[in-house]
PDB file of C-alpha atoms and ligand atoms in Angstrom:
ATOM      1  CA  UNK D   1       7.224 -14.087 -22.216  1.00 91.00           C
ATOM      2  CA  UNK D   2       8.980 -14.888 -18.870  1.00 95.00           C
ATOM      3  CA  UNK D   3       9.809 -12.823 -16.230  1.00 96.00           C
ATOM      4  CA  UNK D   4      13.470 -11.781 -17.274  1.00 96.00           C
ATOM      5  CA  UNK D   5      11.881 -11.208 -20.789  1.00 97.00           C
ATOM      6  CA  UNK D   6       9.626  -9.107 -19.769  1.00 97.00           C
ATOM      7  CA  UNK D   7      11.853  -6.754 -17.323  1.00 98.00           C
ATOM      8  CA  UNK D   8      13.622  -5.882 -20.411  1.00 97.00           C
ATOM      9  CA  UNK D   9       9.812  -4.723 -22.210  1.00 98.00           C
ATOM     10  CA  UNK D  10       9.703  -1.992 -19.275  1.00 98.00           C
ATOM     11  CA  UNK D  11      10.584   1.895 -20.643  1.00 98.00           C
ATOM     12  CA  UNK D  12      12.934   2.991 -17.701  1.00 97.00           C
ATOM     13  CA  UNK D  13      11.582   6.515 -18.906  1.00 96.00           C
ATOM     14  CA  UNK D  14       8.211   5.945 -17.915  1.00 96.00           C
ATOM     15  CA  UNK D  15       8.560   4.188 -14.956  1.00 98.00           C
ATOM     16  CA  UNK D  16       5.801   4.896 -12.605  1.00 98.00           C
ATOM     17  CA  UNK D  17       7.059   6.450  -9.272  1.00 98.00           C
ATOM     18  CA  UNK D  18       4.575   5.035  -6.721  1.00 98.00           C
ATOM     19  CA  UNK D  19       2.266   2.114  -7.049  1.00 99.00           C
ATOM     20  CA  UNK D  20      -0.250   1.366  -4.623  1.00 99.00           C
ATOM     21  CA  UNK D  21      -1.978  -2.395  -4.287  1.00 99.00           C
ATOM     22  CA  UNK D  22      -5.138  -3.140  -2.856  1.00 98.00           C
ATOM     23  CA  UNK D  23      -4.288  -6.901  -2.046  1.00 98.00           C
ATOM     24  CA  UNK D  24      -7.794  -8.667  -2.355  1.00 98.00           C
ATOM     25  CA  UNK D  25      -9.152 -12.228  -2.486  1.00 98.00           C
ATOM     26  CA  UNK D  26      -7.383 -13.961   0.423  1.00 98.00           C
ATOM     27  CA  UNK D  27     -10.742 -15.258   2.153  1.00 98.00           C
ATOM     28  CA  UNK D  28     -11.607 -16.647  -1.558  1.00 98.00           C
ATOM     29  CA  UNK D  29      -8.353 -18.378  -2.281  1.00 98.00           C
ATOM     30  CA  UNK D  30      -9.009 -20.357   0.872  1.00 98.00           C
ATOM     31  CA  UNK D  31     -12.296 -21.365   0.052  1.00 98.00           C
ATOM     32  CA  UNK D  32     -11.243 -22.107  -3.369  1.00 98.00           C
ATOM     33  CA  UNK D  33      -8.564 -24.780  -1.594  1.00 98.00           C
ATOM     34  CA  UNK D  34     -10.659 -25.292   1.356  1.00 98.00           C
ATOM     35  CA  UNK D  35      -8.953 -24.334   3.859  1.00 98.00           C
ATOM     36  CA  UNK D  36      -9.330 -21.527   6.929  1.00 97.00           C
ATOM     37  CA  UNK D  37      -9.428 -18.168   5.896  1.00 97.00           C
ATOM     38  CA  UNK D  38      -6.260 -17.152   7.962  1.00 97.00           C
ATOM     39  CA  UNK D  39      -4.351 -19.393   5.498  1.00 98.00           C
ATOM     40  CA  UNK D  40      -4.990 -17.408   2.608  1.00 98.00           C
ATOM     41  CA  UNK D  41      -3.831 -14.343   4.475  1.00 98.00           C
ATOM     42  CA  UNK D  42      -0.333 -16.301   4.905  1.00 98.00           C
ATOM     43  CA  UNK D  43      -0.544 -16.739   1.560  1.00 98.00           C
ATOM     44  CA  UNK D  44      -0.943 -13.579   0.873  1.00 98.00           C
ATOM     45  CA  UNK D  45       2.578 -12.491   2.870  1.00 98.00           C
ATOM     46  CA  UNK D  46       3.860 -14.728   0.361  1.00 98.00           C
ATOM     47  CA  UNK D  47       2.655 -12.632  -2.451  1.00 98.00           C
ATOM     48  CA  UNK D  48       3.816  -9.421  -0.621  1.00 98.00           C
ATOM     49  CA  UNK D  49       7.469 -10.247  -0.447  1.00 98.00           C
ATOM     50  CA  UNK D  50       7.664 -11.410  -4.078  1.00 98.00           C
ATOM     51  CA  UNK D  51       6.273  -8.109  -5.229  1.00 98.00           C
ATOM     52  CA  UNK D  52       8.200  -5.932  -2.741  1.00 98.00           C
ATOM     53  CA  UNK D  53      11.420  -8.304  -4.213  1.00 98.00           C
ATOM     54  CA  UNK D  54      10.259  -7.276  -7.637  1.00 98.00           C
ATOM     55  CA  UNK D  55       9.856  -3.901  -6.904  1.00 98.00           C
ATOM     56  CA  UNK D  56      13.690  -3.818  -6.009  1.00 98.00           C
ATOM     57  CA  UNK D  57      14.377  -5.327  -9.047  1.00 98.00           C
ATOM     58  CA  UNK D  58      13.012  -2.557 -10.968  1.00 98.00           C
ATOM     59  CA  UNK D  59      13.908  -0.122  -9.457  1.00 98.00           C
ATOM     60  CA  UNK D  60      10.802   1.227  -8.219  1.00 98.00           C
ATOM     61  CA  UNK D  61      10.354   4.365  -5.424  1.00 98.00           C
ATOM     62  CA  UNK D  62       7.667   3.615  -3.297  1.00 98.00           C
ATOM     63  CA  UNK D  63       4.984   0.897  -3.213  1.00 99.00           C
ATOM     64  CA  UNK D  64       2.101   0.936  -0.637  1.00 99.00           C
ATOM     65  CA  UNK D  65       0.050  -1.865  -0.014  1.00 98.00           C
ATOM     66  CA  UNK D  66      -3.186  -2.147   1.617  1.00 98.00           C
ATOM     67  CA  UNK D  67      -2.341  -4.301   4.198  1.00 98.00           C
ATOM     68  CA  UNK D  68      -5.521  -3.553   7.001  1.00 98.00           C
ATOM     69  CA  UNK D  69      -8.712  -0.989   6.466  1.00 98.00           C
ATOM     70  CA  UNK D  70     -10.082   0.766   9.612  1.00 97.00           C
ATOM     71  CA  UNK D  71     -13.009  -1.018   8.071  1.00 97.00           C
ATOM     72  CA  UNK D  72     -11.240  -4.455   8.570  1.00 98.00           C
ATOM     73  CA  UNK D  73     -12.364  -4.787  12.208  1.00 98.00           C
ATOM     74  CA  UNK D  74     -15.864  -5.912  11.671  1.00 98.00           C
ATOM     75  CA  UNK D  75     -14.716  -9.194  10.416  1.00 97.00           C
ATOM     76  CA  UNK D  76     -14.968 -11.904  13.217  1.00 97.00           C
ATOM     77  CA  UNK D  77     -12.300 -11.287  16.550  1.00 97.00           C
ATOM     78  CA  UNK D  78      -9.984 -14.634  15.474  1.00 97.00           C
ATOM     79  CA  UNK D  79      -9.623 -13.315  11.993  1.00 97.00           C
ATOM     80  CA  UNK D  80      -9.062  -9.563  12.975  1.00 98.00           C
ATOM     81  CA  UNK D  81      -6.120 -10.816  15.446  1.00 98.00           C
ATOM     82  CA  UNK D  82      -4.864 -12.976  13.516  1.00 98.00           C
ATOM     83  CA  UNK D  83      -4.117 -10.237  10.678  1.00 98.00           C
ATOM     84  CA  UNK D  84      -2.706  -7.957  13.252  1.00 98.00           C
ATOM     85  CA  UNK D  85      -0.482 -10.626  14.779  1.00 98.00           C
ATOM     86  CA  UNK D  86       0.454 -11.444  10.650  1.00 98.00           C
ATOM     87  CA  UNK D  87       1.438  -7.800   9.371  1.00 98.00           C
ATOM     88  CA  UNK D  88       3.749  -7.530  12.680  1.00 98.00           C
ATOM     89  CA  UNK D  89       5.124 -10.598  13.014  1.00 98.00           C
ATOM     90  CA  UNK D  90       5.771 -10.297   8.735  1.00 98.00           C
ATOM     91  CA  UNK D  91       7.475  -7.009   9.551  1.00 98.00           C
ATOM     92  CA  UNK D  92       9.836  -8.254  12.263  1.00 98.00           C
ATOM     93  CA  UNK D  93      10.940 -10.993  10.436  1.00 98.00           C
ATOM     94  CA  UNK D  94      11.752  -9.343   7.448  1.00 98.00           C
ATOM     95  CA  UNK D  95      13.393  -6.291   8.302  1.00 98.00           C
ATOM     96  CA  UNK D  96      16.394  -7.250   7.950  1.00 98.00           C
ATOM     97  CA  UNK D  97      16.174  -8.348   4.420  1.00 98.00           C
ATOM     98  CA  UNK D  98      14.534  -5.357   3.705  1.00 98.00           C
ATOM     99  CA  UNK D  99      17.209  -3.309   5.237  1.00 98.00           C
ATOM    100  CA  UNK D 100      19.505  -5.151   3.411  1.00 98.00           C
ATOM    101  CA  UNK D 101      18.216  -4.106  -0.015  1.00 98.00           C
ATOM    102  CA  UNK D 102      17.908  -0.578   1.351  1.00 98.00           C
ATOM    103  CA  UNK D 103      13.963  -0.963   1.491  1.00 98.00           C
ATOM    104  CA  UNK D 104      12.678   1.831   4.035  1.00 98.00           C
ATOM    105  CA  UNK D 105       9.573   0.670   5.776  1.00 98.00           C
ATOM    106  CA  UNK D 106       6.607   3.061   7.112  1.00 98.00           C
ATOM    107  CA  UNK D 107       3.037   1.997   8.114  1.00 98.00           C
ATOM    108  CA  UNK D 108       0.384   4.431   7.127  1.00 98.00           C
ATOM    109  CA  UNK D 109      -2.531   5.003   9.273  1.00 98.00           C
ATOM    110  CA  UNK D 110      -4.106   5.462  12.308  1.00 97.00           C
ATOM    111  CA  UNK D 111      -2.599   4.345  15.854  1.00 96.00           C
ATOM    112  CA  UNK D 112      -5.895   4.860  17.941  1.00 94.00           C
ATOM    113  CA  UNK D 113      -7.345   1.259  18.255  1.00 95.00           C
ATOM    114  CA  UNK D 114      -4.171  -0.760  17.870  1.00 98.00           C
ATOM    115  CA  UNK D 115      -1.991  -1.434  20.914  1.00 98.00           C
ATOM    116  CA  UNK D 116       0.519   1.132  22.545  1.00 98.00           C
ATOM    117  CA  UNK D 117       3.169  -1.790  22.135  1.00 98.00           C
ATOM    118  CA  UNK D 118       1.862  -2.840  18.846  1.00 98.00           C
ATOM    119  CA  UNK D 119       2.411   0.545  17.599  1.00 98.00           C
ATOM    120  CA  UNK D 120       5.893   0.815  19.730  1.00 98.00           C
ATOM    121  CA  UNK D 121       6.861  -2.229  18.270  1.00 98.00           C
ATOM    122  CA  UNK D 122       6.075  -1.369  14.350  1.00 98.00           C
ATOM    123  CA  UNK D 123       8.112   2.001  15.018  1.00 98.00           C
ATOM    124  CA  UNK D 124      11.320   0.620  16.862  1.00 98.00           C
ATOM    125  CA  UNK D 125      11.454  -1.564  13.978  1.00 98.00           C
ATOM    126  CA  UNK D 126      10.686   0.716  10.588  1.00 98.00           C
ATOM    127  CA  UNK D 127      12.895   3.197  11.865  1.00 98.00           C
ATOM    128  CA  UNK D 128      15.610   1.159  12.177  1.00 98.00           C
ATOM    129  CA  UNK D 129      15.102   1.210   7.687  1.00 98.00           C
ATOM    130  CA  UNK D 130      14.770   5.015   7.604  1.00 98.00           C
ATOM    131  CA  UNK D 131      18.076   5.680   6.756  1.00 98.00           C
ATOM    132  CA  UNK D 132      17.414   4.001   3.080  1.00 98.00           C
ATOM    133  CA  UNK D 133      17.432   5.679   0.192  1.00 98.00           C
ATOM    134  CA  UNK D 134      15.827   2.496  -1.930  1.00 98.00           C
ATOM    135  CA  UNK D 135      12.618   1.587  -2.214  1.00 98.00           C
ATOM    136  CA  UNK D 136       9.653   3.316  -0.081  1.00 98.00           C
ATOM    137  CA  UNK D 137       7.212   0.237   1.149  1.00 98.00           C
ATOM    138  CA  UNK D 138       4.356   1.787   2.927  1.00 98.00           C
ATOM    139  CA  UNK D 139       1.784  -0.593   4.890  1.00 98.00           C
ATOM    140  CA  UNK D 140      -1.405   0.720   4.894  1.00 98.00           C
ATOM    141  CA  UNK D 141      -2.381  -0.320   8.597  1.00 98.00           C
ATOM    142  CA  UNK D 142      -5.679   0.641  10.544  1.00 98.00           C
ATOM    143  CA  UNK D 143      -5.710   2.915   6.971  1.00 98.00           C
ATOM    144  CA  UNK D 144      -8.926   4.317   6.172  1.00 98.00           C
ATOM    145  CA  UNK D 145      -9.255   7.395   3.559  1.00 98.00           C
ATOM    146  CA  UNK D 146     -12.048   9.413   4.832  1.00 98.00           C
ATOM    147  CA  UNK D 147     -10.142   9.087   8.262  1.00 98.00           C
ATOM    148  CA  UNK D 148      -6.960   9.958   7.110  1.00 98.00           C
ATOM    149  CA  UNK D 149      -8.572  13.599   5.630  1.00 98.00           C
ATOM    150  CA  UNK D 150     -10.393  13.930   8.771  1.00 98.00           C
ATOM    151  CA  UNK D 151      -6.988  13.777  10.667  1.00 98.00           C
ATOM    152  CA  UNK D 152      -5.490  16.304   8.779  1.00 98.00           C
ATOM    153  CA  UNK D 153      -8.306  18.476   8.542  1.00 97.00           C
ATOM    154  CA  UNK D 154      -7.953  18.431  12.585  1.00 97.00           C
ATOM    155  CA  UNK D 155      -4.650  19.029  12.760  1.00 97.00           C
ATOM    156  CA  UNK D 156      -4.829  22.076  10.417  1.00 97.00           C
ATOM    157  CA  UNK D 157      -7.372  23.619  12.539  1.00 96.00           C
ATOM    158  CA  UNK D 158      -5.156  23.174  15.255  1.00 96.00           C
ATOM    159  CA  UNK D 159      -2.240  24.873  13.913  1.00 96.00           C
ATOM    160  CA  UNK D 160      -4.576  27.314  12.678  1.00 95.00           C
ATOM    161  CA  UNK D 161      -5.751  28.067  15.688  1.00 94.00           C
ATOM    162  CA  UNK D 162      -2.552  28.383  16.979  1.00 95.00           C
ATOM    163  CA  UNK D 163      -1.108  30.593  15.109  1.00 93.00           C
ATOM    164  CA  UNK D 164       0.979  28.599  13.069  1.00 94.00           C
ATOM    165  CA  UNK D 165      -1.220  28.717   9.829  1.00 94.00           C
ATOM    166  CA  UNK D 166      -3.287  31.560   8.813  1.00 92.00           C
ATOM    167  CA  UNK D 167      -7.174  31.138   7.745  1.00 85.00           C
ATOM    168  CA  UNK D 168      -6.379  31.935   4.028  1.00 87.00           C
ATOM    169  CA  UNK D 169      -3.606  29.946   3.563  1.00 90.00           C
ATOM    170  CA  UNK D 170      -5.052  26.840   3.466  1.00 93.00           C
ATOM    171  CA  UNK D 171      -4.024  25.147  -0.205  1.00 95.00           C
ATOM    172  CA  UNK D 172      -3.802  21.356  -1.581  1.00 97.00           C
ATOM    173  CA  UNK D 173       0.027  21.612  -0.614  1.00 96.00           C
ATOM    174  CA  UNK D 174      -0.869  22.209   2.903  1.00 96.00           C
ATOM    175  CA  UNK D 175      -3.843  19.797   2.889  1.00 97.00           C
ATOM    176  CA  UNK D 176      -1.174  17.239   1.148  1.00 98.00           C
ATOM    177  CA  UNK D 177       1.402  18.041   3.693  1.00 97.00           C
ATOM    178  CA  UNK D 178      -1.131  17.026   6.826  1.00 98.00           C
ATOM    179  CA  UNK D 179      -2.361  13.658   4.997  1.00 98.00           C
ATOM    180  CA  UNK D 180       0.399  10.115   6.388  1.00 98.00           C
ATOM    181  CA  UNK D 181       1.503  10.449   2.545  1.00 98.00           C
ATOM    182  CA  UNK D 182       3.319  13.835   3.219  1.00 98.00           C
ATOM    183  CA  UNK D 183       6.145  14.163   1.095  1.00 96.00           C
ATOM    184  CA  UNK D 184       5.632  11.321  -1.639  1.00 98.00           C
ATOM    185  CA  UNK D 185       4.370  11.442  -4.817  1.00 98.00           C
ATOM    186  CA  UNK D 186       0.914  10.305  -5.330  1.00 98.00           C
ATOM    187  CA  UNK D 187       0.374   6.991  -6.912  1.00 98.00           C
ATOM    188  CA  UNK D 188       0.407   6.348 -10.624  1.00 98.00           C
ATOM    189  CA  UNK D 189      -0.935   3.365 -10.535  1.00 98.00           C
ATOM    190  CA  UNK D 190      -3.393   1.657  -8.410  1.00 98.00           C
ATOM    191  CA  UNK D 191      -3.753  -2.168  -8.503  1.00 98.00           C
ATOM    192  CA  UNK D 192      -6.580  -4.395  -7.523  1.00 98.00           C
ATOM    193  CA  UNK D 193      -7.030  -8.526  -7.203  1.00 98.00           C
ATOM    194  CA  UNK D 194      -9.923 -10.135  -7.261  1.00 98.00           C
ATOM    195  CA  UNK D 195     -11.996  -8.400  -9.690  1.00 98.00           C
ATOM    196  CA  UNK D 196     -13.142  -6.325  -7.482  1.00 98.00           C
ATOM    197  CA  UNK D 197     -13.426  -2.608  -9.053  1.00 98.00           C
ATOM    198  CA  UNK D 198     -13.494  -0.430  -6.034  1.00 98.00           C
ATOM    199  CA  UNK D 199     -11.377   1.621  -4.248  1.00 98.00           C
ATOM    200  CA  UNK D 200     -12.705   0.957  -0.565  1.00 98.00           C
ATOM    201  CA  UNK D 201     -11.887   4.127   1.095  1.00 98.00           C
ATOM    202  CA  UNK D 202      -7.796   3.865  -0.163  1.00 98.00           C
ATOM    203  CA  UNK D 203      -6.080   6.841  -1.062  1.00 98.00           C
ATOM    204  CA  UNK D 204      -8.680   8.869  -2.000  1.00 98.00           C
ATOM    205  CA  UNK D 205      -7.388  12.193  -2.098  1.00 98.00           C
ATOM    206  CA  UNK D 206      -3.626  11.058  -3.130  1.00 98.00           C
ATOM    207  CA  UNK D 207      -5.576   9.264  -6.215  1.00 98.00           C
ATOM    208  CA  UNK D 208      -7.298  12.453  -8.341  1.00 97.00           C
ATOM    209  CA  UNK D 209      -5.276  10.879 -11.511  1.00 97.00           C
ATOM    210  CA  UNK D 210      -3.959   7.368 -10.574  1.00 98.00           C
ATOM    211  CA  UNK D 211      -4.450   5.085 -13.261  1.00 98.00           C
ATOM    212  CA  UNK D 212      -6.276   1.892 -12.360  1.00 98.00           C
ATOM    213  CA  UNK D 213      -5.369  -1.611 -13.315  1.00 98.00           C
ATOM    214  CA  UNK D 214      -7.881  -4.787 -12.067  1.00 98.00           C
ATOM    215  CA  UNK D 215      -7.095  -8.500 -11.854  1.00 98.00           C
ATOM    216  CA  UNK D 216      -9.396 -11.182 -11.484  1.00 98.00           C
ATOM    217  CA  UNK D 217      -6.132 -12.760 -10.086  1.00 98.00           C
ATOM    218  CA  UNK D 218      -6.782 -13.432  -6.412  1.00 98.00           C
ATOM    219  CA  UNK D 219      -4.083 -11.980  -4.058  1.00 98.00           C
ATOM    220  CA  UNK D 220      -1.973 -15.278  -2.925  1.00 98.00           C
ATOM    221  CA  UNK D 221      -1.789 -16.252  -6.669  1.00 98.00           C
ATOM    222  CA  UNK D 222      -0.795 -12.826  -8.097  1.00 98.00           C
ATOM    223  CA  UNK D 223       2.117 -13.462  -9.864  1.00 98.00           C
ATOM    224  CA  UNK D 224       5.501 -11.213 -10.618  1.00 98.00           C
ATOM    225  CA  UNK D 225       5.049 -11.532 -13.841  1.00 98.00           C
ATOM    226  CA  UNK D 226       1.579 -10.399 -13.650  1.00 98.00           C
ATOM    227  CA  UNK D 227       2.876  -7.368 -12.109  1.00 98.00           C
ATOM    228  CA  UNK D 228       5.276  -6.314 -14.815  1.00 98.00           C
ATOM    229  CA  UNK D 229       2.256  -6.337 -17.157  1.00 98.00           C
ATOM    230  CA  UNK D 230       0.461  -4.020 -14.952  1.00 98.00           C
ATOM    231  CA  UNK D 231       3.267  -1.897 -15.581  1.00 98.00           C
ATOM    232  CA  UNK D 232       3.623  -2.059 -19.169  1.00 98.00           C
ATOM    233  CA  UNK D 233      -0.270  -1.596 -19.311  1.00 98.00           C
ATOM    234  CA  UNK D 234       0.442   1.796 -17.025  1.00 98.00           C
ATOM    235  CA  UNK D 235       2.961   2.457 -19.786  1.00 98.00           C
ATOM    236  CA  UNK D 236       0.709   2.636 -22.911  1.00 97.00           C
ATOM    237  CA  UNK D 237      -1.708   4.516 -21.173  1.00 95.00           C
ATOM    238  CA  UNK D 238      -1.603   8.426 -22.290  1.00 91.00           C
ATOM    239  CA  UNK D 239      -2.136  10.524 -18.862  1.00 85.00           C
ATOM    240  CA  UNK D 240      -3.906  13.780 -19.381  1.00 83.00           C
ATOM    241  CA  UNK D 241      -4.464  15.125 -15.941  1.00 86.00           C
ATOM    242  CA  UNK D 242      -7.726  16.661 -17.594  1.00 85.00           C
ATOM    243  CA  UNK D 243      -5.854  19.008 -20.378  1.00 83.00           C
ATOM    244  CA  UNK D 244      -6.062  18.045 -24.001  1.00 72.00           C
TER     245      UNK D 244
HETATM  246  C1  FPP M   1      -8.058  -9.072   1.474  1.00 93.00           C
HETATM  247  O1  FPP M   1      -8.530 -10.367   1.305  1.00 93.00           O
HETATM  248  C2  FPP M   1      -6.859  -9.022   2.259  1.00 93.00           C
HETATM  249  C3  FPP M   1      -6.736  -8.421   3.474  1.00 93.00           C
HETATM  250  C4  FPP M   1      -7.840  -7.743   4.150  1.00 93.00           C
HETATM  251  C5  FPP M   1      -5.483  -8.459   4.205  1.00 93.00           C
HETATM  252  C6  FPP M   1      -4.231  -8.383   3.405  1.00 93.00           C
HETATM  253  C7  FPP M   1      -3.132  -8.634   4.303  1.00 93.00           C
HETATM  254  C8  FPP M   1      -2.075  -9.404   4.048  1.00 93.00           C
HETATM  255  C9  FPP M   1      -1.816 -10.084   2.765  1.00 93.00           C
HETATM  256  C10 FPP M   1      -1.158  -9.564   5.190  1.00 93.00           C
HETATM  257  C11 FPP M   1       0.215  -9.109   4.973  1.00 93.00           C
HETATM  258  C12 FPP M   1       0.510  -7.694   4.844  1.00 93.00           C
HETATM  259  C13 FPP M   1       1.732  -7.188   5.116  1.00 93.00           C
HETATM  260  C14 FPP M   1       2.028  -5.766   4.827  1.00 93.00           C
HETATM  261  C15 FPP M   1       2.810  -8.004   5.712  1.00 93.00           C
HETATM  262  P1  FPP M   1      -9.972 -10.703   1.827  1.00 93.00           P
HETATM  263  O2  FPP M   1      -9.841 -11.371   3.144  1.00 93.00           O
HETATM  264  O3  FPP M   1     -10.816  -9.468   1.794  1.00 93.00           O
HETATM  265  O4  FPP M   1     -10.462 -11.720   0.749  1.00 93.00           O
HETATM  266  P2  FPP M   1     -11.955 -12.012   0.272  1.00 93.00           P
HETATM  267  O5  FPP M   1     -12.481 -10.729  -0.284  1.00 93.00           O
HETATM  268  O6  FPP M   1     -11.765 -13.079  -0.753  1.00 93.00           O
HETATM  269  O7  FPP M   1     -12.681 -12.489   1.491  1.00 93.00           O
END
């Protein structure tokens, strides 16, 4: 089936609401065409506007990709600025566009570590896509799970101790409302290239029932097409949430 073909397979009543992509297997596409590293990361941008493009098409609310892990910065210095220099040099240039097609654009994760004018320059530019009402593309940027709960957990207490939340009010709507997802739905559907089967500190509290889809596709080669079947995979799959 081709690509229009298979648009017309999706059930418009089932569509999930958020999908989130772990985006894996840059470093082995390279090797696999022997070539540096950093060029299968451009590669990979490749693969990140056709799917945000797709997810337009579709229709689709919000789509988070896991674009840099606050475990990330162990890899070796050129490589780590080389992906920072990508994901905001990739954002600059495609705002626009994205604006255009009334994308809104947020990164998720922590600022600590990353630049005061890296992180003034990501939010001059996203906000300038806040006022759209499209699709929700969230970058997952200096992102780490475990860090992300530990932020809100500190921020609670705060506000706790402040006044502004009592001791026994604490709830998963508050605990929700303190994580860098506040406000969106949790993802439906988690994706991952590379055949890796892991979730790597991603979303971990936002993905209690996400359904999981794997690939042995590596990132730069994962196709649109590839990524409608995902969803029509999602849409056979009877979701529970633990009751009969
Ligand atoms: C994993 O491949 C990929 C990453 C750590 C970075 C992904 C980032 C991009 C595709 C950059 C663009 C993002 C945006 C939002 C513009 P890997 O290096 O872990 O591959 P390997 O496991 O084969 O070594």
């Amino acid at each position: 089936m081709n690509y229009k073909e298979l648009i017309l397979q999706i059930d418009k009543s089932k569509m999930p609401k958020h999908i989130a992509i772990i985006m894996d297997g840059n470093g082995r596409w390279a090797e696999l065409h022997n070539t540096k590293r950093i060029n299968g990361h451009k590669k990979g941008v490749e693969t990140v506007r056709r799917i945000v493009e797709t997810s337009v098409e579709i229709g689709l609310e919000y789509l988070t990709v896991y674009a840099f892990s606050t475990e990330n910065w162990k890899r070796a210095k050129p490589e780590v600025n080389y992906l920072l220099k990508l994901i905001i040099d990739s954002l600059v240039k495609e705002i626009d566009e994205l604006i255009k097609n009334n994308v809104s654009v947020r990164f998720l994760g922590r600022k600590e570590n990353l630049s005061k004018n890296y992180n003034k320059k990501v939010i001059e530019t996203c906000k300038r896509s806040w006022n759209n009402t499209g699709l929700h593309l969230n970058a997952a940027m200096n992102y780490g799970g475990r860090q992300e709960l530990t932020d809100a957990f500190n921020d609670i207490f705060a506000e706790m101790k402040s006044g502004k939340i009592s001791e026994n009010e604490i709830n998963e709507e508050i605990i929700n409302s303190h994580l860098y997802t506040a406000n969106m739905p949790d993802p439906d559907l988690i994706i991952r290239t590379s055949g890796e089967e892991r979730l790597s500190n991603f979303l971990i509290w936002q993905s209690a029932y996400s359904e999981f889809w794997f690939t042995q596709t590596l990132w730069p080669d994962f196709s649109r097409e590839e990524f409608i079947r995902a969803i029509l995979d999602f849409q056979k799959r009877k979701r529970r949430y633990g009751a009969r």
